[in-house]
């Protein structure tokens, strides 16, 4: 299967490297940024281009690892080059597969459920690949490819993927923001954030032993009003964080009463 | 140093085991619950009692690993037994050292900054021990003891510990609640929570590479209004979680504009 990789950002970079490591043939890399295209092309021994017009028509699979709002535009461009009968997928958690519906015939999704950053090497073998395709044969082909790069392969509908994406925002983006609040509060008192790292690691480690609801601890679930009041009083200097504290404490309390 | 351990809950249990593992002498364990006292006593080869009156007057250090609202009561009881010149500490992040001020002469805090659960074996060597004492000599003695059980020993004032405790609620209790929200949303769609575990682990793993602010990703920090609107629309069936989504998204957005 000759793969054309469109996009050389964090997802494109790590997916390209993983495909190469697993013996798959990425024949060409596209990025609007010429340097990025060349860099990834060199890394995975693929041709590179920064012009959509120069994208090869000889691919079997086109993977669009581009920003959500560029998916439609790239698909239209590929269609206008007569590639509308090729299998074209995007890698987005947030965009329905139907973004391709009226311009392509064979299309799908190949969504690795992970947060990627350039500097960090992900352990791809455990990353869930959530895939889908309009045609059954394409779904099967994508599953074969996905199983080469990961142990965790799921067929996931647009509706399910949308839910996964909302949940991912809670457990990743919002969790990171809570870490940021902890960081900011400690920094102001001259305390190192590292003090919290063992606690943070254990918060995640405990998920091995039960559901998050079973693992809930702290003043909110104990209905420890005097501690909550003391915390709210301290947070008066951070009105945004006070509001977040209040709302999350209430929400945990509602779980308690269920 | 002969140690009397008062409380056999999660903190008392793991602290007792760690002290034993490091060659320290816990001579007696107290718990209101006779079975718990006996169980921990047997585990760490210490005497046990469930009567406050039977607490030994021969200890050098009394560690109160009891609930916050019991600390004062136990201290008064020990004082009434003539132990007010003994070194007595509590293990709470939420309670100021001054809880002891008018009943004891030598008192302090010995706070392991971690979340403990009975079933999980903590790696105690990396747990920050935040300590303090009224008298300098007691502070030094507590530091010697703390360094035997952990690499991470800090002298932390009441004010700093109060801030640490607020931050711990954000990064531990509230983070766990976000995991719970992810769990609930996925469960309703028949999707396994395990799909999110690699993402959750990586959210924490990325803290090795930079501050949480530098690591922030997602629709809120990108100001991706159409994704945010789609998520809010989905969350209409979960009004509490919709409100949490809105507030955290706003808060992340304010960080963006800093």
Short mmCIF file of C-alpha atoms in Angstrom, two decimals:
data_model
loop_
_atom_site.label_atom_id
_atom_site.label_comp_id
_atom_site.label_asym_id
_atom_site.label_seq_id
_atom_site.Cartn_x
_atom_site.Cartn_y
_atom_site.Cartn_z
CA UNK A 1 0.00 0.00 0.00
CA UNK A 2 1.61 3.25 -1.13
CA UNK A 3 0.83 5.96 1.41
CA UNK A 4 0.83 9.71 0.82
CA UNK A 5 1.10 11.64 4.07
CA UNK A 6 -0.38 15.12 3.97
CA UNK A 7 0.71 17.20 6.96
CA UNK A 8 3.99 17.16 8.88
CA UNK A 9 2.83 18.51 12.24
CA UNK A 10 2.97 16.46 15.43
CA UNK A 11 0.46 13.82 14.28
CA UNK A 12 1.94 13.58 10.80
CA UNK A 13 5.47 13.36 12.13
CA UNK A 14 4.88 10.57 14.64
CA UNK A 15 2.47 8.65 12.41
CA UNK A 16 4.97 8.84 9.53
CA UNK A 17 7.79 7.58 11.74
CA UNK A 18 5.65 4.77 13.11
CA UNK A 19 4.56 3.66 9.62
CA UNK A 20 8.21 3.58 8.52
CA UNK A 21 9.22 1.64 11.66
CA UNK A 22 6.54 -0.94 10.86
CA UNK A 23 7.77 -1.40 7.31
CA UNK A 24 5.01 0.56 5.59
CA UNK A 25 5.79 2.60 2.50
CA UNK A 26 5.14 6.33 2.80
CA UNK A 27 6.10 7.50 -0.69
CA UNK A 28 5.50 11.22 -0.32
CA UNK A 29 5.08 13.82 2.39
CA UNK A 30 3.30 17.13 1.90
CA UNK A 31 3.50 20.17 4.14
CA UNK A 32 2.80 23.79 3.28
CA UNK A 33 6.01 24.46 5.16
CA UNK A 34 8.78 23.39 2.78
CA UNK A 35 11.31 22.82 5.57
CA UNK A 36 8.94 20.62 7.55
CA UNK A 37 8.10 18.59 4.44
CA UNK A 38 11.79 18.07 3.69
CA UNK A 39 12.65 17.25 7.29
CA UNK A 40 9.98 14.55 7.64
CA UNK A 41 10.69 13.30 4.10
CA UNK A 42 14.36 12.85 5.02
CA UNK A 43 13.43 11.18 8.31
CA UNK A 44 11.24 8.54 6.72
CA UNK A 45 12.89 8.27 3.29
CA UNK A 46 9.95 9.73 1.41
CA UNK A 47 9.74 12.34 -1.35
CA UNK A 48 8.48 15.71 -0.15
CA UNK A 49 6.57 18.67 -1.53
CA UNK A 50 5.04 21.88 -0.27
CA UNK A 51 2.71 22.29 -3.26
CA UNK A 52 -0.72 20.67 -3.24
CA UNK A 53 -0.49 20.49 -7.05
CA UNK A 54 2.57 18.26 -6.78
CA UNK A 55 0.90 15.66 -4.61
CA UNK A 56 1.41 12.31 -6.30
CA UNK A 57 -1.64 10.70 -7.97
CA UNK A 58 -0.09 7.24 -7.48
CA UNK A 59 -0.94 6.69 -3.81
CA UNK A 60 -3.23 3.91 -2.55
CA UNK A 61 -4.02 5.79 0.68
CA UNK A 62 -3.94 9.52 1.41
CA UNK A 63 -3.68 10.38 5.09
CA UNK A 64 -4.66 13.96 5.91
CA UNK A 65 -2.91 14.88 9.18
CA UNK A 66 -3.83 18.55 8.86
CA UNK A 67 -5.71 21.01 11.03
CA UNK A 68 -9.46 20.46 11.23
CA UNK A 69 -10.33 23.52 9.18
CA UNK A 70 -8.01 22.49 6.34
CA UNK A 71 -9.42 18.96 5.85
CA UNK A 72 -12.25 20.00 3.55
CA UNK A 73 -10.04 22.26 1.46
CA UNK A 74 -7.39 19.57 0.91
CA UNK A 75 -10.07 17.01 0.05
CA UNK A 76 -11.53 19.36 -2.57
CA UNK A 77 -8.08 19.91 -4.02
CA UNK A 78 -7.44 16.18 -4.26
CA UNK A 79 -10.86 15.67 -5.86
CA UNK A 80 -10.11 18.37 -8.40
CA UNK A 81 -6.95 16.44 -9.32
CA UNK A 82 -9.16 13.45 -10.15
CA UNK A 83 -8.26 11.53 -6.95
CA UNK A 84 -11.86 11.20 -5.74
CA UNK A 85 -11.77 7.40 -6.20
CA UNK A 86 -8.70 7.03 -3.99
CA UNK A 87 -9.02 6.13 -0.30
CA UNK A 88 -8.60 9.38 1.62
CA UNK A 89 -8.73 9.57 5.43
CA UNK A 90 -8.25 12.24 8.05
CA UNK A 91 -6.73 11.81 11.53
CA UNK A 92 -9.00 14.16 13.46
CA UNK A 93 -11.03 13.37 16.55
CA UNK A 94 -13.19 16.43 16.09
CA UNK A 95 -14.27 16.21 12.44
CA UNK A 96 -17.01 13.88 11.20
CA UNK A 97 -16.16 11.55 8.34
CA UNK A 98 -18.98 13.15 6.39
CA UNK A 99 -16.77 16.20 5.79
CA UNK A 100 -15.73 14.22 2.68
CA UNK A 101 -19.21 13.05 1.70
CA UNK A 102 -19.98 15.10 -1.39
CA UNK A 103 -16.49 15.37 -2.90
CA UNK A 104 -15.03 11.87 -2.53
CA UNK A 105 -16.23 8.33 -3.13
CA UNK A 106 -13.88 6.43 -0.82
CA UNK A 107 -13.12 8.07 2.45
CA UNK A 108 -12.61 7.38 6.12
CA UNK A 109 -10.99 8.29 9.42
CA UNK A 110 -7.76 7.06 11.01
CA UNK A 111 -7.69 8.75 14.44
CA UNK A 112 -4.90 7.97 16.90
CA UNK A 113 -6.35 8.88 20.32
CA UNK A 114 -3.29 10.50 21.84
CA UNK A 115 -1.74 13.94 22.39
CA UNK A 116 1.45 14.31 20.40
CA UNK A 117 4.31 16.71 20.87
CA UNK A 118 7.35 16.96 18.65
CA UNK A 119 9.91 16.26 21.36
CA UNK A 120 8.29 13.21 22.96
CA UNK A 121 8.49 9.74 21.49
CA UNK A 122 5.06 8.12 21.91
CA UNK A 123 4.66 4.40 22.59
CA UNK A 124 2.54 3.89 19.51
CA UNK A 125 1.84 0.20 20.16
CA UNK A 126 -0.63 1.13 22.93
CA UNK A 127 -2.33 4.08 21.25
CA UNK A 128 -5.97 3.37 20.34
CA UNK A 129 -6.52 3.77 16.60
CA UNK A 130 -10.16 4.70 16.02
CA UNK A 131 -11.02 4.07 12.42
CA UNK A 132 -13.95 4.14 10.08
CA UNK A 133 -14.61 4.22 6.34
CA UNK A 134 -17.61 4.59 4.10
CA UNK A 135 -16.95 1.31 2.28
CA UNK A 136 -16.52 -2.00 4.09
CA UNK A 137 -13.48 -3.06 2.06
CA UNK A 138 -11.73 0.20 2.94
CA UNK A 139 -12.57 -0.32 6.62
CA UNK A 140 -10.98 -3.74 6.46
CA UNK A 141 -7.87 -2.42 4.73
CA UNK A 142 -7.51 0.37 7.29
CA UNK A 143 -7.87 -2.17 10.12
CA UNK A 144 -5.06 -4.29 8.65
CA UNK A 145 -2.83 -1.22 8.50
CA UNK A 146 -3.84 -0.04 11.99
CA UNK A 147 -3.08 -3.45 13.52
CA UNK A 148 0.44 -3.19 12.15
CA UNK A 149 1.13 -0.03 14.15
CA UNK A 150 -0.96 -0.60 17.31
CA UNK A 151 -2.43 -3.33 19.50
CA UNK A 152 -5.53 -1.21 20.10
CA UNK A 153 -7.71 -0.90 17.02
CA UNK A 154 -11.37 0.07 17.16
CA UNK A 155 -14.03 0.76 14.59
CA UNK A 156 -15.67 3.92 15.85
CA UNK A 157 -18.58 5.79 14.28
CA UNK A 158 -18.70 9.57 13.83
CA UNK A 159 -21.04 9.83 16.80
CA UNK A 160 -18.80 7.73 19.05
CA UNK A 161 -15.69 9.60 17.97
CA UNK A 162 -17.36 12.92 18.77
CA UNK A 163 -18.05 11.63 22.30
CA UNK A 164 -14.49 10.37 22.64
CA UNK A 165 -13.24 13.80 21.65
CA UNK A 166 -15.33 15.56 24.29
CA UNK A 167 -14.12 13.07 26.91
CA UNK A 168 -10.52 13.60 25.74
CA UNK A 169 -10.89 17.34 26.32
CA UNK A 170 -11.96 16.66 29.92
CA UNK A 171 -9.25 14.14 30.77
CA UNK A 172 -6.42 15.79 28.85
CA UNK A 173 -6.89 19.52 28.18
CA UNK A 174 -8.88 20.29 31.33
CA UNK A 175 -6.73 18.05 33.53
CA UNK A 176 -3.65 19.88 32.26
CA UNK A 177 -5.32 23.16 33.15
CA UNK A 178 -5.88 21.92 36.72
CA UNK A 179 -2.16 21.11 36.82
CA UNK A 180 -1.55 24.65 35.63
CA UNK A 181 -3.67 26.07 38.45
CA UNK A 182 -1.68 23.99 40.96
CA UNK A 183 1.54 25.25 39.38
CA UNK A 184 0.46 28.89 39.53
CA UNK A 185 -0.73 28.74 43.15
CA UNK A 186 2.48 27.05 44.31
CA UNK A 187 4.77 29.31 42.31
CA UNK A 188 3.29 32.38 43.96
CA UNK A 189 4.23 30.93 47.38
CA UNK A 190 7.72 29.96 46.23
CA UNK A 191 6.94 26.24 46.36
CA UNK A 192 8.19 23.89 43.62
CA UNK A 193 5.56 22.21 41.41
CA UNK A 194 7.61 18.99 41.67
CA UNK A 195 6.14 18.55 45.16
CA UNK A 196 2.87 17.59 43.45
CA UNK A 197 4.26 15.14 40.90
CA UNK A 198 4.12 11.98 43.06
CA UNK A 199 0.51 12.83 43.91
CA UNK A 200 -0.36 13.44 40.25
CA UNK A 201 1.24 10.15 39.18
CA UNK A 202 -0.65 8.27 41.89
CA UNK A 203 -3.96 9.92 40.89
CA UNK A 204 -3.51 8.23 37.51
CA UNK A 205 -2.00 5.04 38.94
CA UNK A 206 -5.10 4.44 41.06
CA UNK A 207 -7.21 4.09 37.91
CA UNK A 208 -5.73 0.58 37.65
CA UNK A 209 -7.66 -0.41 40.79
CA UNK A 210 -11.15 0.88 40.14
CA UNK A 211 -13.39 3.39 38.44
CA UNK A 212 -12.69 7.09 39.03
CA UNK A 213 -15.92 7.31 41.05
CA UNK A 214 -14.66 4.62 43.42
CA UNK A 215 -11.30 6.38 43.75
CA UNK A 216 -12.71 9.84 44.59
CA UNK A 217 -11.23 11.32 47.77
CA UNK A 218 -10.94 14.81 49.25
CA UNK A 219 -13.06 17.36 51.08
CA UNK A 220 -15.80 17.48 48.42
CA UNK A 221 -16.68 13.79 48.57
CA UNK A 222 -16.33 13.80 52.39
CA UNK A 223 -18.61 16.87 52.55
CA UNK A 224 -15.92 18.44 54.74
CA UNK A 225 -17.45 21.92 54.83
CA UNK A 226 -14.85 23.58 57.03
CA UNK A 227 -11.95 22.60 54.75
CA UNK A 228 -13.94 23.68 51.69
CA UNK A 229 -14.67 27.05 53.30
CA UNK A 230 -11.00 27.55 54.16
CA UNK A 231 -9.96 26.74 50.60
CA UNK A 232 -12.57 29.08 49.12
CA UNK A 233 -11.35 31.82 51.43
CA UNK A 234 -7.74 31.31 50.30
CA UNK A 235 -8.87 31.38 46.65
CA UNK A 236 -10.42 34.83 46.97
CA UNK A 237 -7.21 36.17 45.44
CA UNK A 238 -7.87 33.95 42.37
CA UNK A 239 -11.55 34.58 41.52
CA UNK A 240 -11.50 32.35 38.39
CA UNK A 241 -10.00 29.46 40.29
CA UNK A 242 -12.37 30.00 43.20
CA UNK A 243 -15.27 29.60 40.80
CA UNK A 244 -13.75 26.43 39.34
CA UNK A 245 -13.21 25.09 42.87
CA UNK A 246 -16.81 25.81 43.79
CA UNK A 247 -18.27 24.21 40.68
CA UNK A 248 -16.14 21.05 40.81
CA UNK A 249 -16.81 20.65 44.53
CA UNK A 250 -20.56 20.89 43.87
CA UNK A 251 -20.33 18.42 41.03
CA UNK A 252 -18.41 15.89 43.15
CA UNK A 253 -21.01 16.39 45.90
CA UNK A 254 -23.80 15.52 43.47
CA UNK A 255 -22.04 12.26 42.65
CA UNK A 256 -21.92 11.54 46.39
CA UNK A 257 -25.65 11.84 46.75
CA UNK A 258 -26.37 9.48 43.81
CA UNK B 1 13.03 6.84 69.07
CA UNK B 2 9.98 4.98 70.31
CA UNK B 3 7.01 5.82 68.13
CA UNK B 4 3.34 5.56 69.07
CA UNK B 5 1.11 5.50 65.99
CA UNK B 6 -2.42 6.78 66.56
CA UNK B 7 -4.71 5.88 63.70
CA UNK B 8 -4.72 2.80 61.45
CA UNK B 9 -6.43 4.19 58.35
CA UNK B 10 -4.70 4.49 54.99
CA UNK B 11 -2.07 7.02 56.14
CA UNK B 12 -1.41 5.23 59.44
CA UNK B 13 -1.19 1.88 57.73
CA UNK B 14 1.32 2.84 55.05
CA UNK B 15 3.34 5.12 57.32
CA UNK B 16 3.56 2.37 59.93
CA UNK B 17 4.72 -0.17 57.34
CA UNK B 18 7.29 2.24 55.95
CA UNK B 19 8.66 3.04 59.40
CA UNK B 20 9.02 -0.67 60.12
CA UNK B 21 10.68 -1.26 56.72
CA UNK B 22 13.21 1.46 57.54
CA UNK B 23 14.07 -0.08 60.91
CA UNK B 24 12.16 2.39 63.07
CA UNK B 25 10.46 1.19 66.23
CA UNK B 26 6.69 1.65 66.35
CA UNK B 27 5.90 0.33 69.81
CA UNK B 28 2.14 0.73 69.85
CA UNK B 29 -0.72 1.27 67.45
CA UNK B 30 -4.04 2.82 68.42
CA UNK B 31 -7.26 2.65 66.47
CA UNK B 32 -10.82 3.08 67.72
CA UNK B 33 -11.51 0.04 65.60
CA UNK B 34 -10.08 -2.89 67.56
CA UNK B 35 -9.69 -5.10 64.50
CA UNK B 36 -7.80 -2.43 62.58
CA UNK B 37 -5.50 -1.79 65.54
CA UNK B 38 -4.75 -5.50 65.86
CA UNK B 39 -4.26 -5.96 62.13
CA UNK B 40 -1.73 -3.13 61.81
CA UNK B 41 -0.09 -4.09 65.11
CA UNK B 42 0.43 -7.64 63.82
CA UNK B 43 1.70 -6.31 60.49
CA UNK B 44 4.39 -4.13 62.07
CA UNK B 45 5.07 -6.10 65.27
CA UNK B 46 3.68 -3.44 67.56
CA UNK B 47 1.33 -3.61 70.53
CA UNK B 48 -2.19 -2.44 69.80
CA UNK B 49 -5.09 -0.87 71.64
CA UNK B 50 -8.48 0.60 70.85
CA UNK B 51 -8.72 2.59 74.10
CA UNK B 52 -7.26 6.08 74.27
CA UNK B 53 -6.69 5.53 77.99
CA UNK B 54 -4.36 2.64 77.20
CA UNK B 55 -2.05 4.63 74.98
CA UNK B 56 1.47 4.16 76.31
CA UNK B 57 3.08 7.11 78.13
CA UNK B 58 6.55 5.80 77.14
CA UNK B 59 6.71 7.03 73.54
CA UNK B 60 9.22 9.60 72.27
CA UNK B 61 7.03 10.58 69.33
CA UNK B 62 3.25 10.36 68.95
CA UNK B 63 2.04 10.41 65.35
CA UNK B 64 -1.65 11.28 64.98
CA UNK B 65 -2.78 9.83 61.65
CA UNK B 66 -6.45 10.49 62.40
CA UNK B 67 -9.21 12.42 60.66
CA UNK B 68 -8.84 16.21 60.79
CA UNK B 69 -11.73 16.69 63.17
CA UNK B 70 -10.32 14.17 65.66
CA UNK B 71 -6.84 15.73 65.98
CA UNK B 72 -7.77 18.24 68.66
CA UNK B 73 -9.71 15.73 70.70
CA UNK B 74 -6.87 13.20 70.73
CA UNK B 75 -4.35 15.93 71.64
CA UNK B 76 -6.50 16.98 74.60
CA UNK B 77 -6.76 13.39 75.73
CA UNK B 78 -2.97 12.93 75.56
CA UNK B 79 -2.47 16.19 77.44
CA UNK B 80 -4.89 15.05 80.13
CA UNK B 81 -2.75 11.93 80.52
CA UNK B 82 0.23 14.20 81.29
CA UNK B 83 1.86 13.74 77.86
CA UNK B 84 1.90 17.44 77.02
CA UNK B 85 5.73 17.53 77.10
CA UNK B 86 6.03 14.71 74.53
CA UNK B 87 6.55 15.44 70.84
CA UNK B 88 3.15 15.04 69.19
CA UNK B 89 2.58 15.52 65.44
CA UNK B 90 -0.31 15.15 63.05
CA UNK B 91 -0.17 14.01 59.42
CA UNK B 92 -2.80 16.31 57.95
CA UNK B 93 -2.39 18.67 55.01
CA UNK B 94 -5.49 20.61 55.98
CA UNK B 95 -4.98 21.33 59.68
CA UNK B 96 -2.67 24.06 60.99
CA UNK B 97 -0.01 23.09 63.53
CA UNK B 98 -1.57 25.60 65.90
CA UNK B 99 -4.42 23.16 66.53
CA UNK B 100 -2.10 21.95 69.32
CA UNK B 101 -1.02 25.38 70.55
CA UNK B 102 -2.78 25.73 73.88
CA UNK B 103 -2.72 22.10 75.03
CA UNK B 104 0.79 20.89 74.18
CA UNK B 105 4.30 22.22 74.59
CA UNK B 106 6.08 20.22 71.87
CA UNK B 107 4.14 19.68 68.69
CA UNK B 108 4.53 19.56 64.96
CA UNK B 109 3.37 18.23 61.60
CA UNK B 110 4.56 15.24 59.61
CA UNK B 111 2.56 15.41 56.35
CA UNK B 112 3.24 12.91 53.56
CA UNK B 113 1.95 14.61 50.39
CA UNK B 114 0.31 11.64 48.73
CA UNK B 115 -3.06 9.96 48.33
CA UNK B 116 -3.09 6.57 50.02
CA UNK B 117 -5.40 3.65 49.51
CA UNK B 118 -5.30 0.41 51.41
CA UNK B 119 -4.76 -1.83 48.39
CA UNK B 120 -1.95 0.10 46.69
CA UNK B 121 1.66 -0.05 47.81
CA UNK B 122 3.06 3.49 47.60
CA UNK B 123 6.68 4.16 46.61
CA UNK B 124 7.39 6.00 49.83
CA UNK B 125 10.94 6.96 48.91
CA UNK B 126 9.65 9.63 46.50
CA UNK B 127 6.81 11.00 48.61
CA UNK B 128 7.43 14.58 49.82
CA UNK B 129 7.37 14.73 53.63
CA UNK B 130 6.33 18.24 54.64
CA UNK B 131 7.27 18.78 58.24
CA UNK B 132 7.31 21.47 60.87
CA UNK B 133 7.55 21.76 64.65
CA UNK B 134 7.26 24.50 67.22
CA UNK B 135 10.74 23.85 68.63
CA UNK B 136 13.85 23.77 66.50
CA UNK B 137 15.26 20.60 68.10
CA UNK B 138 12.00 18.76 67.35
CA UNK B 139 12.12 20.01 63.76
CA UNK B 140 15.61 18.58 63.42
CA UNK B 141 14.61 15.25 64.93
CA UNK B 142 11.60 15.00 62.63
CA UNK B 143 13.83 15.77 59.64
CA UNK B 144 16.22 12.95 60.60
CA UNK B 145 13.27 10.56 60.81
CA UNK B 146 11.72 11.84 57.56
CA UNK B 147 14.99 11.39 55.66
CA UNK B 148 15.03 7.76 56.67
CA UNK B 149 11.73 7.11 54.92
CA UNK B 150 11.89 9.52 51.95
CA UNK B 151 14.34 11.32 49.67
CA UNK B 152 12.02 14.36 49.60
CA UNK B 153 11.90 16.21 52.90
CA UNK B 154 10.76 19.81 53.23
CA UNK B 155 10.20 22.15 56.10
CA UNK B 156 6.86 23.74 55.29
CA UNK B 157 5.02 26.36 57.32
CA UNK B 158 1.30 26.24 58.13
CA UNK B 159 0.66 28.84 55.44
CA UNK B 160 2.62 26.94 52.79
CA UNK B 161 1.01 23.64 53.74
CA UNK B 162 -2.43 25.21 53.42
CA UNK B 163 -1.53 26.29 49.88
CA UNK B 164 -0.13 22.85 49.06
CA UNK B 165 -3.38 21.32 50.25
CA UNK B 166 -5.49 23.55 47.99
CA UNK B 167 -3.21 22.74 45.04
CA UNK B 168 -3.44 19.03 45.89
CA UNK B 169 -7.24 19.23 45.72
CA UNK B 170 -6.98 20.68 42.19
CA UNK B 171 -4.44 18.19 40.83
CA UNK B 172 -5.75 15.11 42.61
CA UNK B 173 -9.41 15.31 43.68
CA UNK B 174 -10.58 17.53 40.82
CA UNK B 175 -8.47 15.74 38.22
CA UNK B 176 -10.02 12.46 39.35
CA UNK B 177 -13.46 14.02 38.93
CA UNK B 178 -12.60 14.97 35.34
CA UNK B 179 -11.63 11.34 34.78
CA UNK B 180 -15.01 10.41 36.25
CA UNK B 181 -16.78 12.71 33.79
CA UNK B 182 -14.87 11.08 30.91
CA UNK B 183 -15.82 7.66 32.28
CA UNK B 184 -19.50 8.54 32.59
CA UNK B 185 -19.77 10.07 29.10
CA UNK B 186 -18.06 7.10 27.46
CA UNK B 187 -19.99 4.51 29.44
CA UNK B 188 -23.29 5.95 28.25
CA UNK B 189 -22.14 5.43 24.64
CA UNK B 190 -20.90 1.91 25.35
CA UNK B 191 -17.26 2.91 24.93
CA UNK B 192 -14.58 1.53 27.30
CA UNK B 193 -12.81 4.03 29.58
CA UNK B 194 -9.55 2.20 28.81
CA UNK B 195 -9.54 4.02 25.46
CA UNK B 196 -8.56 7.16 27.39
CA UNK B 197 -5.80 5.66 29.54
CA UNK B 198 -2.88 6.20 27.13
CA UNK B 199 -3.98 9.81 26.72
CA UNK B 200 -4.27 10.31 30.48
CA UNK B 201 -0.82 8.81 31.07
CA UNK B 202 0.70 11.03 28.40
CA UNK B 203 -0.99 14.14 29.87
CA UNK B 204 1.03 13.47 33.01
CA UNK B 205 4.14 12.28 31.15
CA UNK B 206 4.38 15.60 29.29
CA UNK B 207 4.95 17.42 32.59
CA UNK B 208 8.53 16.11 32.36
CA UNK B 209 9.10 18.39 29.37
CA UNK B 210 7.75 21.74 30.50
CA UNK B 211 5.29 23.65 32.62
CA UNK B 212 1.58 22.80 32.32
CA UNK B 213 1.02 26.19 30.65
CA UNK B 214 3.51 25.32 27.91
CA UNK B 215 1.89 21.91 27.45
CA UNK B 216 -1.71 23.18 27.08
CA UNK B 217 -3.42 21.95 23.93
CA UNK B 218 -7.01 21.59 22.71
CA UNK B 219 -9.86 23.72 21.39
CA UNK B 220 -9.84 26.19 24.31
CA UNK B 221 -6.22 27.29 23.90
CA UNK B 222 -6.59 27.29 20.09
CA UNK B 223 -9.75 29.40 20.46
CA UNK B 224 -11.43 26.85 18.17
CA UNK B 225 -14.96 28.18 18.56
CA UNK B 226 -16.71 25.71 16.29
CA UNK B 227 -15.36 22.66 18.15
CA UNK B 228 -16.23 24.28 21.48
CA UNK B 229 -19.77 24.97 20.30
CA UNK B 230 -20.17 21.38 19.10
CA UNK B 231 -18.96 20.06 22.46
CA UNK B 232 -21.27 22.38 24.41
CA UNK B 233 -24.16 21.23 22.25
CA UNK B 234 -23.38 17.57 22.97
CA UNK B 235 -23.14 18.34 26.69
CA UNK B 236 -26.68 19.72 26.87
CA UNK B 237 -27.70 16.29 28.19
CA UNK B 238 -25.23 16.80 31.09
CA UNK B 239 -25.94 20.34 32.36
CA UNK B 240 -23.39 20.14 35.24
CA UNK B 241 -20.64 18.98 32.94
CA UNK B 242 -21.59 21.57 30.34
CA UNK B 243 -21.08 24.27 32.97
CA UNK B 244 -17.71 22.79 33.96
CA UNK B 245 -16.71 22.66 30.28
CA UNK B 246 -17.69 26.29 29.80
CA UNK B 247 -15.85 27.54 32.88
CA UNK B 248 -12.63 25.60 32.25
CA UNK B 249 -12.64 26.64 28.58
CA UNK B 250 -12.98 30.30 29.62
CA UNK B 251 -10.22 29.93 32.19
CA UNK B 252 -7.85 28.38 29.64
CA UNK B 253 -8.74 31.20 27.24
CA UNK B 254 -7.76 33.77 29.83
CA UNK B 255 -4.35 32.11 30.16
CA UNK B 256 -4.00 32.37 26.38
CA UNK B 257 -4.48 36.14 26.44
CA UNK B 258 -1.88 36.66 29.21
#
